[in-house]
GROMACS .gro file of C-alpha atoms in nm:
model
  494
    1MET     CA    1 -17.212   0.105  14.210
    2PRO     CA    2 -17.418   0.362  14.015
    3HIS     CA    3 -17.778   0.290  13.988
    4SER     CA    4 -17.951   0.206  13.651
    5HIS     CA    5 -18.267   0.375  13.525
    6HIS     CA    6 -18.470   0.087  13.660
    7ASP     CA    7 -18.303   0.108  13.996
    8TRP     CA    8 -18.388   0.479  14.031
    9GLN     CA    9 -18.746   0.413  13.920
   10ARG     CA   10 -18.786   0.148  14.187
   11LEU     CA   11 -18.637   0.373  14.468
   12ALA     CA   12 -18.868   0.652  14.347
   13ALA     CA   13 -19.174   0.429  14.367
   14GLU     CA   14 -19.066   0.328  14.720
   15LEU     CA   15 -19.007   0.683  14.842
   16THR     CA   16 -19.254   0.849  15.085
   17ALA     CA   17 -19.246   1.224  15.128
   18ASP     CA   18 -19.375   1.433  15.419
   19GLY     CA   19 -19.499   1.775  15.306
   20ARG     CA   20 -19.591   1.904  15.647
   21ALA     CA   21 -19.415   2.219  15.776
   22PHE     CA   22 -19.120   2.186  16.024
   23ILE     CA   23 -19.182   2.424  16.307
   24ASP     CA   24 -19.004   2.413  16.650
   25GLY     CA   25 -18.885   2.065  16.595
   26GLN     CA   26 -19.225   1.930  16.495
   27ARG     CA   27 -19.393   1.839  16.161
   28GLN     CA   28 -19.731   2.007  16.135
   29ALA     CA   29 -20.005   2.095  15.898
   30ALA     CA   30 -20.062   2.454  15.807
   31GLN     CA   31 -20.278   2.644  16.063
   32ALA     CA   32 -20.549   2.708  15.804
   33GLY     CA   33 -20.548   2.339  15.700
   34ASP     CA   34 -20.469   2.421  15.335
   35TRP     CA   35 -20.252   2.215  15.101
   36LEU     CA   36 -20.090   2.252  14.767
   37ASP     CA   37 -19.979   1.971  14.526
   38SER     CA   38 -19.618   1.906  14.433
   39LEU     CA   39 -19.630   1.804  14.077
   40ASN     CA   40 -19.375   1.585  13.891
   41PRO     CA   41 -19.281   1.760  13.557
   42MET     CA   42 -19.291   1.420  13.403
   43GLY     CA   43 -19.654   1.392  13.476
   44GLY     CA   44 -19.834   1.137  13.690
   45PRO     CA   45 -19.991   1.181  14.036
   46PRO     CA   46 -19.868   1.454  14.274
   47VAL     CA   47 -19.531   1.374  14.439
   48ALA     CA   48 -19.679   1.482  14.781
   49ARG     CA   49 -19.921   1.724  14.943
   50ILE     CA   50 -19.741   2.031  15.075
   51ALA     CA   51 -19.870   2.232  15.368
   52ALA     CA   52 -19.969   2.564  15.235
   53GLY     CA   53 -19.841   2.791  15.516
   54THR     CA   54 -19.965   3.153  15.561
   55ALA     CA   55 -19.880   3.431  15.799
   56ALA     CA   56 -20.001   3.245  16.102
   57ASP     CA   57 -19.743   2.970  16.021
   58ILE     CA   58 -19.471   3.209  15.970
   59ASP     CA   59 -19.549   3.382  16.305
   60LEU     CA   60 -19.526   3.052  16.482
   61ALA     CA   61 -19.186   2.979  16.309
   62VAL     CA   62 -19.047   3.319  16.375
   63ALA     CA   63 -19.149   3.293  16.740
   64ALA     CA   64 -18.975   2.954  16.772
   65ALA     CA   65 -18.660   3.089  16.611
   66ARG     CA   66 -18.663   3.387  16.844
   67ARG     CA   67 -18.692   3.171  17.150
   68SER     CA   68 -18.414   2.937  17.036
   69PHE     CA   69 -18.192   3.241  16.957
   70ALA     CA   70 -18.257   3.399  17.305
   71ALA     CA   71 -18.195   3.066  17.485
   72GLY     CA   72 -17.844   3.069  17.352
   73ASP     CA   73 -17.790   2.702  17.310
   74TRP     CA   74 -17.682   2.776  16.951
   75SER     CA   75 -17.624   3.146  16.932
   76ARG     CA   76 -17.383   3.139  17.228
   77ALA     CA   77 -17.238   2.792  17.171
   78ALA     CA   78 -16.864   2.753  17.164
   79PRO     CA   79 -16.721   2.758  16.806
   80SER     CA   80 -16.590   2.401  16.843
   81GLU     CA   81 -16.942   2.292  16.938
   82ARG     CA   82 -17.094   2.453  16.639
   83ARG     CA   83 -16.831   2.298  16.415
   84GLN     CA   84 -16.906   1.948  16.536
   85VAL     CA   85 -17.278   1.993  16.463
   86LEU     CA   86 -17.223   2.156  16.117
   87GLN     CA   87 -16.989   1.870  16.025
   88ALA     CA   88 -17.264   1.615  16.137
   89ILE     CA   89 -17.512   1.788  15.919
   90ALA     CA   90 -17.273   1.744  15.623
   91ALA     CA   91 -17.234   1.375  15.720
   92GLY     CA   92 -17.616   1.338  15.736
   93LEU     CA   93 -17.649   1.486  15.388
   94ARG     CA   94 -17.411   1.236  15.240
   95VAL     CA   95 -17.575   0.938  15.421
   96HIS     CA   96 -17.920   1.043  15.280
   97ALA     CA   97 -17.798   1.161  14.942
   98GLU     CA   98 -18.011   0.937  14.729
   99THR     CA   99 -18.329   1.028  14.908
  100LEU     CA  100 -18.262   1.399  14.886
  101ALA     CA  101 -18.154   1.372  14.524
  102LEU     CA  102 -18.479   1.176  14.440
  103LEU     CA  103 -18.688   1.441  14.602
  104ASP     CA  104 -18.540   1.717  14.394
  105CYS     CA  105 -18.559   1.502  14.079
  106LEU     CA  106 -18.912   1.416  14.119
  107GLU     CA  107 -19.036   1.769  14.216
  108VAL     CA  108 -18.849   1.979  13.955
  109GLY     CA  109 -18.719   1.728  13.686
  110LYS     CA  110 -18.358   1.785  13.770
  111ARG     CA  111 -18.141   1.507  13.622
  112ILE     CA  112 -18.052   1.245  13.888
  113ASP     CA  113 -17.670   1.292  13.841
  114GLU     CA  114 -17.697   1.663  13.879
  115ALA     CA  115 -17.924   1.620  14.181
  116LEU     CA  116 -17.663   1.394  14.349
  117ASP     CA  117 -17.395   1.651  14.265
  118ASP     CA  118 -17.618   1.911  14.432
  119VAL     CA  119 -17.628   1.701  14.748
  120GLU     CA  120 -17.249   1.667  14.764
  121GLU     CA  121 -17.212   2.048  14.710
  122SER     CA  122 -17.447   2.113  14.980
  123ALA     CA  123 -17.261   1.885  15.219
  124ARG     CA  124 -16.937   2.072  15.132
  125LEU     CA  125 -17.108   2.402  15.225
  126PHE     CA  126 -17.161   2.269  15.572
  127ASP     CA  127 -16.814   2.133  15.595
  128TRP     CA  128 -16.664   2.462  15.482
  129TYR     CA  129 -16.847   2.679  15.740
  130ALA     CA  130 -16.782   2.428  16.002
  131GLU     CA  131 -16.413   2.460  15.954
  132VAL     CA  132 -16.445   2.834  15.967
  133GLN     CA  133 -16.591   2.815  16.316
  134ASP     CA  134 -16.268   2.802  16.516
  135LYS     CA  135 -16.028   2.938  16.259
  136TRP     CA  136 -16.114   3.288  16.205
  137TYR     CA  137 -16.076   3.583  16.434
  138ASP     CA  138 -16.220   3.919  16.517
  139ALA     CA  139 -16.015   4.229  16.493
  140LEU     CA  140 -15.822   4.447  16.740
  141ALA     CA  141 -15.796   4.808  16.633
  142PRO     CA  142 -15.503   5.046  16.691
  143SER     CA  143 -15.597   5.233  17.005
  144PRO     CA  144 -15.440   5.486  17.265
  145PRO     CA  145 -15.270   5.364  17.571
  146GLY     CA  146 -15.506   5.246  17.827
  147VAL     CA  147 -15.762   5.148  17.571
  148GLN     CA  148 -15.848   4.813  17.397
  149ALA     CA  149 -16.065   4.871  17.095
  150SER     CA  150 -16.198   4.563  16.907
  151MET     CA  151 -16.453   4.484  16.633
  152ARG     CA  152 -16.649   4.167  16.695
  153HIS     CA  153 -16.897   3.990  16.468
  154GLU     CA  154 -17.212   3.882  16.644
  155PRO     CA  155 -17.516   3.690  16.507
  156LEU     CA  156 -17.812   3.908  16.397
  157GLY     CA  157 -18.089   3.692  16.541
  158VAL     CA  158 -18.358   3.549  16.325
  159ILE     CA  159 -18.281   3.515  15.948
  160GLY     CA  160 -18.557   3.476  15.699
  161ALA     CA  161 -18.447   3.267  15.394
  162VAL     CA  162 -18.646   3.244  15.064
  163VAL     CA  163 -18.518   3.020  14.781
  164PRO     CA  164 -18.627   2.920  14.432
  165TRP     CA  165 -18.695   2.573  14.264
  166ASN     CA  166 -18.411   2.540  14.025
  167TYR     CA  167 -18.165   2.400  14.282
  168PRO     CA  168 -18.390   2.320  14.566
  169LEU     CA  169 -18.151   2.161  14.825
  170HIS     CA  170 -17.853   2.346  14.730
  171ASN     CA  171 -18.008   2.695  14.730
  172ALA     CA  172 -18.148   2.620  15.076
  173CYS     CA  173 -17.801   2.517  15.205
  174VAL     CA  174 -17.639   2.830  15.041
  175LYS     CA  175 -17.856   3.033  15.291
  176LEU     CA  176 -17.879   2.792  15.587
  177ALA     CA  177 -17.507   2.682  15.619
  178PRO     CA  178 -17.367   3.037  15.663
  179ALA     CA  179 -17.662   3.171  15.869
  180LEU     CA  180 -17.634   2.883  16.108
  181ALA     CA  181 -17.250   2.914  16.118
  182ALA     CA  182 -17.297   3.275  16.221
  183GLY     CA  183 -17.502   3.155  16.524
  184ASN     CA  184 -17.846   3.268  16.393
  185SER     CA  185 -18.181   3.095  16.401
  186VAL     CA  186 -18.355   3.051  16.061
  187VAL     CA  187 -18.698   3.034  15.905
  188LEU     CA  188 -18.675   2.896  15.549
  189LYS     CA  189 -18.955   2.935  15.284
  190PRO     CA  190 -18.889   2.706  14.997
  191ALA     CA  191 -19.045   2.733  14.655
  192GLU     CA  192 -19.394   2.607  14.606
  193GLU     CA  193 -19.262   2.378  14.337
  194SER     CA  194 -18.986   2.229  14.553
  195SER     CA  195 -19.033   2.204  14.929
  196LEU     CA  196 -18.960   1.824  14.998
  197SER     CA  197 -18.577   1.824  15.024
  198ALA     CA  198 -18.575   2.140  15.251
  199LEU     CA  199 -18.817   1.985  15.484
  200ARG     CA  200 -18.617   1.661  15.494
  201LEU     CA  201 -18.299   1.877  15.560
  202ALA     CA  202 -18.449   2.044  15.868
  203GLU     CA  203 -18.506   1.694  16.021
  204LEU     CA  204 -18.134   1.595  15.940
  205CYS     CA  205 -18.020   1.918  16.109
  206GLU     CA  206 -18.191   1.851  16.437
  207ALA     CA  207 -18.074   1.476  16.411
  208ALA     CA  208 -17.726   1.605  16.379
  209GLY     CA  209 -17.759   1.805  16.709
  210LEU     CA  210 -17.890   2.144  16.619
  211PRO     CA  211 -18.114   2.271  16.901
  212GLN     CA  212 -18.481   2.263  16.866
  213GLY     CA  213 -18.630   2.572  16.695
  214VAL     CA  214 -18.303   2.693  16.535
  215ILE     CA  215 -18.419   2.565  16.195
  216ASN     CA  216 -18.789   2.604  16.083
  217VAL     CA  217 -18.927   2.536  15.722
  218VAL     CA  218 -19.256   2.680  15.619
  219PRO     CA  219 -19.371   2.595  15.261
  220GLY     CA  220 -19.655   2.777  15.088
  221HIS     CA  221 -19.729   3.031  14.827
  222GLY     CA  222 -19.501   3.326  14.788
  223HIS     CA  223 -19.769   3.592  14.816
  224GLN     CA  224 -19.876   3.443  15.157
  225ALA     CA  225 -19.590   3.276  15.335
  226GLY     CA  226 -19.314   3.450  15.149
  227GLU     CA  227 -19.460   3.794  15.199
  228ALA     CA  228 -19.535   3.732  15.560
  229LEU     CA  229 -19.174   3.640  15.626
  230GLY     CA  230 -19.058   3.954  15.451
  231ARG     CA  231 -19.292   4.175  15.652
  232ASN     CA  232 -19.233   4.010  15.998
  233ALA     CA  233 -19.087   4.276  16.220
  234ASP     CA  234 -18.915   4.010  16.437
  235VAL     CA  235 -18.698   3.883  16.140
  236ASP     CA  236 -18.348   4.054  16.148
  237ALA     CA  237 -18.243   3.990  15.790
  238ILE     CA  238 -18.363   3.828  15.465
  239GLY     CA  239 -18.149   3.607  15.240
  240PHE     CA  240 -18.333   3.575  14.901
  241THR     CA  241 -18.253   3.397  14.575
  242GLY     CA  242 -18.498   3.427  14.291
  243SER     CA  243 -18.618   3.670  14.028
  244SER     CA  244 -18.532   4.042  14.032
  245GLU     CA  245 -18.904   4.127  14.028
  246ILE     CA  246 -18.973   3.941  14.356
  247GLY     CA  247 -18.640   4.059  14.510
  248LYS     CA  248 -18.758   4.418  14.469
  249ARG     CA  249 -19.081   4.326  14.657
  250PHE     CA  250 -18.873   4.203  14.953
  251MET     CA  251 -18.698   4.541  14.970
  252VAL     CA  252 -19.046   4.696  14.990
  253TYR     CA  253 -19.157   4.453  15.257
  254ALA     CA  254 -18.840   4.538  15.460
  255GLY     CA  255 -18.888   4.920  15.416
  256GLU     CA  256 -19.254   4.887  15.532
  257SER     CA  257 -19.170   4.680  15.833
  258ASN     CA  258 -18.856   4.688  16.047
  259MET     CA  259 -18.589   4.802  15.780
  260LYS     CA  260 -18.424   4.468  15.793
  261PRO     CA  261 -18.126   4.413  15.553
  262VAL     CA  262 -18.224   4.223  15.249
  263TRP     CA  263 -17.961   4.023  15.069
  264LEU     CA  264 -18.056   3.937  14.716
  265GLU     CA  265 -17.931   3.691  14.449
  266CYS     CA  266 -18.155   3.757  14.147
  267GLY     CA  267 -18.171   3.715  13.779
  268GLY     CA  268 -17.913   3.715  13.511
  269LYS     CA  269 -17.848   3.749  13.135
  270SER     CA  270 -17.485   3.646  13.147
  271PRO     CA  271 -17.263   3.711  12.841
  272HIS     CA  272 -17.012   3.465  12.708
  273LEU     CA  273 -16.751   3.660  12.502
  274VAL     CA  274 -16.533   3.456  12.247
  275PHE     CA  275 -16.251   3.632  12.077
  276ALA     CA  276 -16.087   3.525  11.752
  277ASP     CA  277 -15.764   3.421  11.950
  278ALA     CA  278 -15.979   3.189  12.184
  279GLY     CA  279 -15.774   2.876  12.098
  280ASP     CA  280 -15.936   2.535  12.059
  281LEU     CA  281 -16.290   2.599  11.916
  282GLU     CA  282 -16.411   2.262  12.036
  283GLU     CA  283 -16.316   2.327  12.388
  284VAL     CA  284 -16.486   2.665  12.364
  285ALA     CA  285 -16.798   2.505  12.219
  286ASP     CA  286 -16.815   2.257  12.506
  287ALA     CA  287 -16.795   2.541  12.760
  288VAL     CA  288 -17.058   2.758  12.582
  289ALA     CA  289 -17.291   2.458  12.559
  290ALA     CA  290 -17.245   2.374  12.925
  291GLY     CA  291 -17.308   2.738  13.014
  292ILE     CA  292 -17.663   2.740  12.869
  293PHE     CA  293 -17.787   2.386  12.850
  294THR     CA  294 -17.702   2.269  13.202
  295ASN     CA  295 -18.026   2.210  13.406
  296ALA     CA  296 -18.218   2.286  13.086
  297GLY     CA  297 -18.111   2.647  13.105
  298GLN     CA  298 -18.282   2.709  13.432
  299VAL     CA  299 -17.984   2.866  13.611
  300CYS     CA  300 -17.964   3.229  13.731
  301SER     CA  301 -17.619   3.270  13.596
  302ALA     CA  302 -17.688   3.087  13.270
  303HIS     CA  303 -17.466   3.225  12.983
  304SER     CA  304 -17.753   3.287  12.754
  305ARG     CA  305 -17.584   3.552  12.539
  306LEU     CA  306 -17.298   3.437  12.318
  307LEU     CA  307 -17.094   3.742  12.195
  308VAL     CA  308 -16.852   3.626  11.934
  309GLN     CA  309 -16.593   3.779  11.711
  310ARG     CA  310 -16.733   3.796  11.366
  311GLU     CA  311 -16.487   3.567  11.191
  312LEU     CA  312 -16.558   3.285  11.446
  313ALA     CA  313 -16.934   3.326  11.444
  314GLU     CA  314 -17.022   3.067  11.178
  315PRO     CA  315 -16.796   2.776  11.278
  316LEU     CA  316 -16.872   2.831  11.640
  317ILE     CA  317 -17.255   2.823  11.578
  318GLU     CA  318 -17.208   2.506  11.377
  319ALA     CA  319 -17.007   2.342  11.658
  320LEU     CA  320 -17.285   2.443  11.901
  321CYS     CA  321 -17.561   2.307  11.689
  322ARG     CA  322 -17.392   1.972  11.677
  323ARG     CA  323 -17.377   1.969  12.053
  324ALA     CA  324 -17.732   2.077  12.087
  325GLU     CA  325 -17.857   1.814  11.864
  326SER     CA  326 -17.670   1.538  12.051
  327LEU     CA  327 -17.831   1.616  12.379
  328ILE     CA  328 -18.075   1.341  12.488
  329MET     CA  329 -18.411   1.445  12.628
  330GLY     CA  330 -18.576   1.207  12.858
  331ASP     CA  331 -18.664   1.092  13.202
  332PRO     CA  332 -18.445   1.266  13.461
  333LEU     CA  333 -18.412   0.933  13.657
  334ASP     CA  334 -18.248   0.775  13.352
  335PRO     CA  335 -17.862   0.834  13.374
  336ALA     CA  336 -17.843   0.844  12.989
  337THR     CA  337 -18.072   1.153  12.988
  338THR     CA  338 -17.860   1.475  12.919
  339LEU     CA  339 -18.146   1.726  12.902
  340GLY     CA  340 -18.437   1.714  13.144
  341PRO     CA  341 -18.778   1.880  13.136
  342LEU     CA  342 -18.865   2.232  13.243
  343VAL     CA  343 -19.011   2.262  13.585
  344SER     CA  344 -19.382   2.332  13.513
  345GLN     CA  345 -19.631   2.403  13.258
  346ALA     CA  346 -19.614   2.780  13.334
  347GLN     CA  347 -19.230   2.777  13.275
  348ASN     CA  348 -19.272   2.564  12.949
  349ASP     CA  349 -19.527   2.815  12.823
  350LYS     CA  350 -19.297   3.110  12.898
  351VAL     CA  351 -19.008   2.954  12.716
  352CYS     CA  352 -19.217   2.870  12.415
  353ASP     CA  353 -19.339   3.223  12.400
  354TYR     CA  354 -18.980   3.325  12.349
  355LEU     CA  355 -18.930   3.049  12.083
  356ARG     CA  356 -19.206   3.216  11.889
  357LEU     CA  357 -19.060   3.563  11.958
  358GLY     CA  358 -18.723   3.449  11.836
  359ARG     CA  359 -18.849   3.358  11.500
  360ASP     CA  360 -18.953   3.733  11.445
  361GLU     CA  361 -18.636   3.883  11.599
  362ALA     CA  362 -18.357   3.654  11.491
  363THR     CA  363 -18.233   3.362  11.273
  364LEU     CA  364 -18.312   3.021  11.413
  365ALA     CA  365 -17.989   2.820  11.389
  366CYS     CA  366 -18.117   2.494  11.556
  367GLY     CA  367 -18.388   2.366  11.782
  368GLY     CA  368 -18.684   2.598  11.854
  369GLU     CA  369 -18.965   2.339  11.914
  370PRO     CA  370 -19.137   2.197  12.217
  371ARG     CA  371 -19.103   1.819  12.258
  372GLU     CA  372 -19.227   1.519  12.445
  373ALA     CA  373 -18.986   1.255  12.572
  374ASP     CA  374 -19.046   0.942  12.777
  375GLY     CA  375 -19.401   1.038  12.829
  376GLY     CA  376 -19.317   1.386  12.969
  377ARG     CA  377 -19.456   1.688  12.779
  378LEU     CA  378 -19.246   1.988  12.924
  379PHE     CA  379 -18.941   1.944  12.715
  380VAL     CA  380 -18.791   2.227  12.485
  381GLU     CA  381 -18.528   2.158  12.224
  382PRO     CA  382 -18.189   2.308  12.294
  383THR     CA  383 -18.223   2.625  12.082
  384ILE     CA  384 -17.980   2.868  11.924
  385PHE     CA  385 -18.088   3.196  11.768
  386ALA     CA  386 -17.817   3.382  11.545
  387ASP     CA  387 -17.808   3.740  11.439
  388VAL     CA  388 -17.964   3.872  11.762
  389THR     CA  389 -17.928   4.246  11.778
  390PRO     CA  390 -17.913   4.464  12.098
  391GLY     CA  391 -18.234   4.617  12.210
  392ARG     CA  392 -18.437   4.311  12.102
  393ARG     CA  393 -18.624   4.122  12.390
  394LEU     CA  394 -18.437   3.812  12.304
  395PHE     CA  395 -18.115   3.986  12.386
  396ARG     CA  396 -18.233   4.163  12.711
  397GLU     CA  397 -18.484   3.936  12.892
  398GLU     CA  398 -18.410   3.645  13.114
  399ILE     CA  399 -18.566   3.343  12.948
  400PHE     CA  400 -18.471   3.069  13.198
  401GLY     CA  401 -18.465   2.781  12.942
  402PRO     CA  402 -18.216   2.608  12.701
  403VAL     CA  403 -18.212   2.909  12.465
  404LEU     CA  404 -17.891   3.070  12.343
  405THR     CA  405 -17.865   3.404  12.151
  406VAL     CA  406 -17.573   3.474  11.930
  407THR     CA  407 -17.448   3.838  11.853
  408PRO     CA  408 -17.130   3.910  11.658
  409PHE     CA  409 -16.883   4.184  11.743
  410ASP     CA  410 -16.584   4.337  11.555
  411ASP     CA  411 -16.348   4.449  11.826
  412GLU     CA  412 -16.284   4.461  12.208
  413ALA     CA  413 -16.458   4.786  12.272
  414GLN     CA  414 -16.784   4.669  12.102
  415ALA     CA  415 -16.761   4.334  12.288
  416VAL     CA  416 -16.746   4.513  12.619
  417ALA     CA  417 -17.031   4.743  12.535
  418LEU     CA  418 -17.252   4.464  12.420
  419ALA     CA  419 -17.181   4.252  12.744
  420ASN     CA  420 -17.252   4.541  12.967
  421ASP     CA  421 -17.573   4.639  12.775
  422SER     CA  422 -17.796   4.460  13.033
  423ASP     CA  423 -18.008   4.529  13.339
  424TYR     CA  424 -17.817   4.232  13.498
  425GLY     CA  425 -17.473   4.168  13.605
  426LEU     CA  426 -17.438   3.822  13.774
  427ALA     CA  427 -17.161   3.653  13.579
  428ALA     CA  428 -16.963   3.672  13.256
  429SER     CA  429 -16.718   3.442  13.090
  430LEU     CA  430 -16.468   3.513  12.809
  431TRP     CA  431 -16.214   3.319  12.591
  432THR     CA  432 -15.883   3.479  12.481
  433CYS     CA  433 -15.512   3.383  12.463
  434ASP     CA  434 -15.424   3.754  12.524
  435LEU     CA  435 -15.329   3.788  12.893
  436GLY     CA  436 -15.360   4.173  12.872
  437ARG     CA  437 -15.703   4.152  12.720
  438ALA     CA  438 -15.811   3.899  12.994
  439HIS     CA  439 -15.695   4.154  13.273
  440ARG     CA  440 -15.859   4.450  13.091
  441LEU     CA  441 -16.190   4.279  13.046
  442CYS     CA  442 -16.205   4.154  13.407
  443ASP     CA  443 -16.184   4.516  13.514
  444ARG     CA  444 -16.439   4.645  13.252
  445LEU     CA  445 -16.711   4.379  13.258
  446GLN     CA  446 -16.993   4.462  13.500
  447ALA     CA  447 -17.048   4.125  13.662
  448GLY     CA  448 -17.000   3.954  14.012
  449THR     CA  449 -16.790   3.686  13.865
  450VAL     CA  450 -16.571   3.694  13.550
  451THR     CA  451 -16.440   3.359  13.428
  452VAL     CA  452 -16.153   3.357  13.175
  453ASN     CA  453 -16.097   3.054  12.961
  454GLY     CA  454 -16.373   2.865  13.135
  455VAL     CA  455 -16.738   2.913  13.218
  456ASP     CA  456 -16.924   3.021  13.533
  457ALA     CA  457 -16.656   2.949  13.789
  458VAL     CA  458 -16.790   2.904  14.148
  459SER     CA  459 -16.606   2.795  14.456
  460LEU     CA  460 -16.673   2.803  14.826
  461GLN     CA  461 -16.367   3.010  14.870
  462THR     CA  462 -16.483   3.298  14.640
  463THR     CA  463 -16.800   3.512  14.658
  464PHE     CA  464 -17.088   3.477  14.435
  465GLY     CA  465 -17.340   3.759  14.362
  466GLY     CA  466 -17.416   4.030  14.115
  467PHE     CA  467 -17.412   4.382  14.007
  468LYS     CA  468 -17.709   4.599  13.901
  469GLN     CA  469 -18.042   4.416  13.918
  470SER     CA  470 -17.871   4.078  13.970
  471GLY     CA  471 -17.883   4.148  14.344
  472ILE     CA  472 -17.721   4.293  14.670
  473GLY     CA  473 -17.451   4.118  14.880
  474ARG     CA  474 -17.257   3.789  14.815
  475ASP     CA  475 -17.294   3.431  14.894
  476TYR     CA  476 -17.009   3.182  14.977
  477ALA     CA  477 -16.681   3.250  15.138
  478LEU     CA  478 -16.657   3.451  15.464
  479ALA     CA  479 -16.875   3.731  15.315
  480GLY     CA  480 -17.161   3.477  15.292
  481MET     CA  481 -17.147   3.424  15.664
  482GLN     CA  482 -17.062   3.785  15.774
  483LYS     CA  483 -17.371   3.936  15.598
  484TYR     CA  484 -17.579   3.749  15.859
  485MET     CA  485 -17.375   3.908  16.149
  486ALA     CA  486 -17.344   4.262  16.297
  487VAL     CA  487 -17.006   4.417  16.363
  488LYS     CA  488 -16.989   4.559  16.724
  489THR     CA  489 -16.716   4.781  16.827
  490ARG     CA  490 -16.594   4.743  17.188
  491TRP     CA  491 -16.400   5.026  17.344
  492ILE     CA  492 -16.255   4.934  17.681
  493GLN     CA  493 -16.074   5.190  17.886
  494TYR     CA  494 -15.862   5.037  18.175
   0.00000   0.00000   0.00000
């Protein structure tokens, strides 16, 4: 049975969280003895004290990962053995779903139903890569008589993973599941705001049979633990999700150390194109609202730019304002809440700065104010700005909050030009009943994923990643695993 608000509050009060690092199978404080507080966006005492790891802790974790990789218990395990362990990790996630969801809810203000969905999606990641283990094959190449030429995928070694706070557990699993499936050992650095579910995940992985040292989690500040991981010359690749600004720094760290590959999933300013032949306007409005207000807009692929054919602009804005005004701000532990708080005071201040800027650059259609709800002070009304022109900061910059901009267009060529007028290219969605237009725009839009008559489609079977400053490389599907592997050609003459 689903829990009530009271039930979730009781479970949260009973929850204890261990913020120590997880290195070589052991929980331990940071070498320097420093701690940072994990703060609940709804206020109150810290959720936990988190070990503030530094370069010394990263070095210990990387050394443990290297030893485990060289030992071969995981890196050279039979595919069927790895499959069983990955499936056991998925099962463990489901058994402990409530605890993991509560940790994310308390640390970052994620609504409890969304947090539970994230746990299930994380389990499916491990299930999917488990099934891949003994069901995909390396390639034999055409070769001359007396020669067998093959191309074989091998694990790289030690993978450094750095993830943000908006989907704490799920982002960790997006990196961990394919890196582990490829046979690597991993050092994970979670965000300062959200370390607890990743630390608990590491324990569940070893309980499921992952050999000691294969997974290590070192929390801490980005400029200390994160930079140290990026610069460590015994790390063979970096998988990063976060801002484009920090992603660029990891490219520098790699260039100044051992030239390790850096796979980046970074920011976005995704366009949502709506043509006059879109069909049911209410269905469109539901999708547009979901594309920007989910997770309080704190989503890398959030569809924060609505581009709408001029004759539909006014009725669509009216429909969207009705939806925005119907959202219920409140305690993320309350199943009735439909819009949770922003993650931190710093993020709240940033979004409020954009609200003030928007009044100068555009027309406020609805929302636009900070709010308090259920005792929490980090809420922002779902906000829509109309008449936003290209070149304005509101049109170009990633806000990472529940703020939608609306820009009208007159024809298809102008719609494509507006959509592509961005430093980012993570995702795009469009609505049309014209099949020819759908195909044309899928070709012309500069985005890693283009969704037609829907919004922000993601699946384990299809890749996710961006063009331009939205990143390098792809998550999900086989590509998500193969980027953590090296392809070796074997040329055998007999």
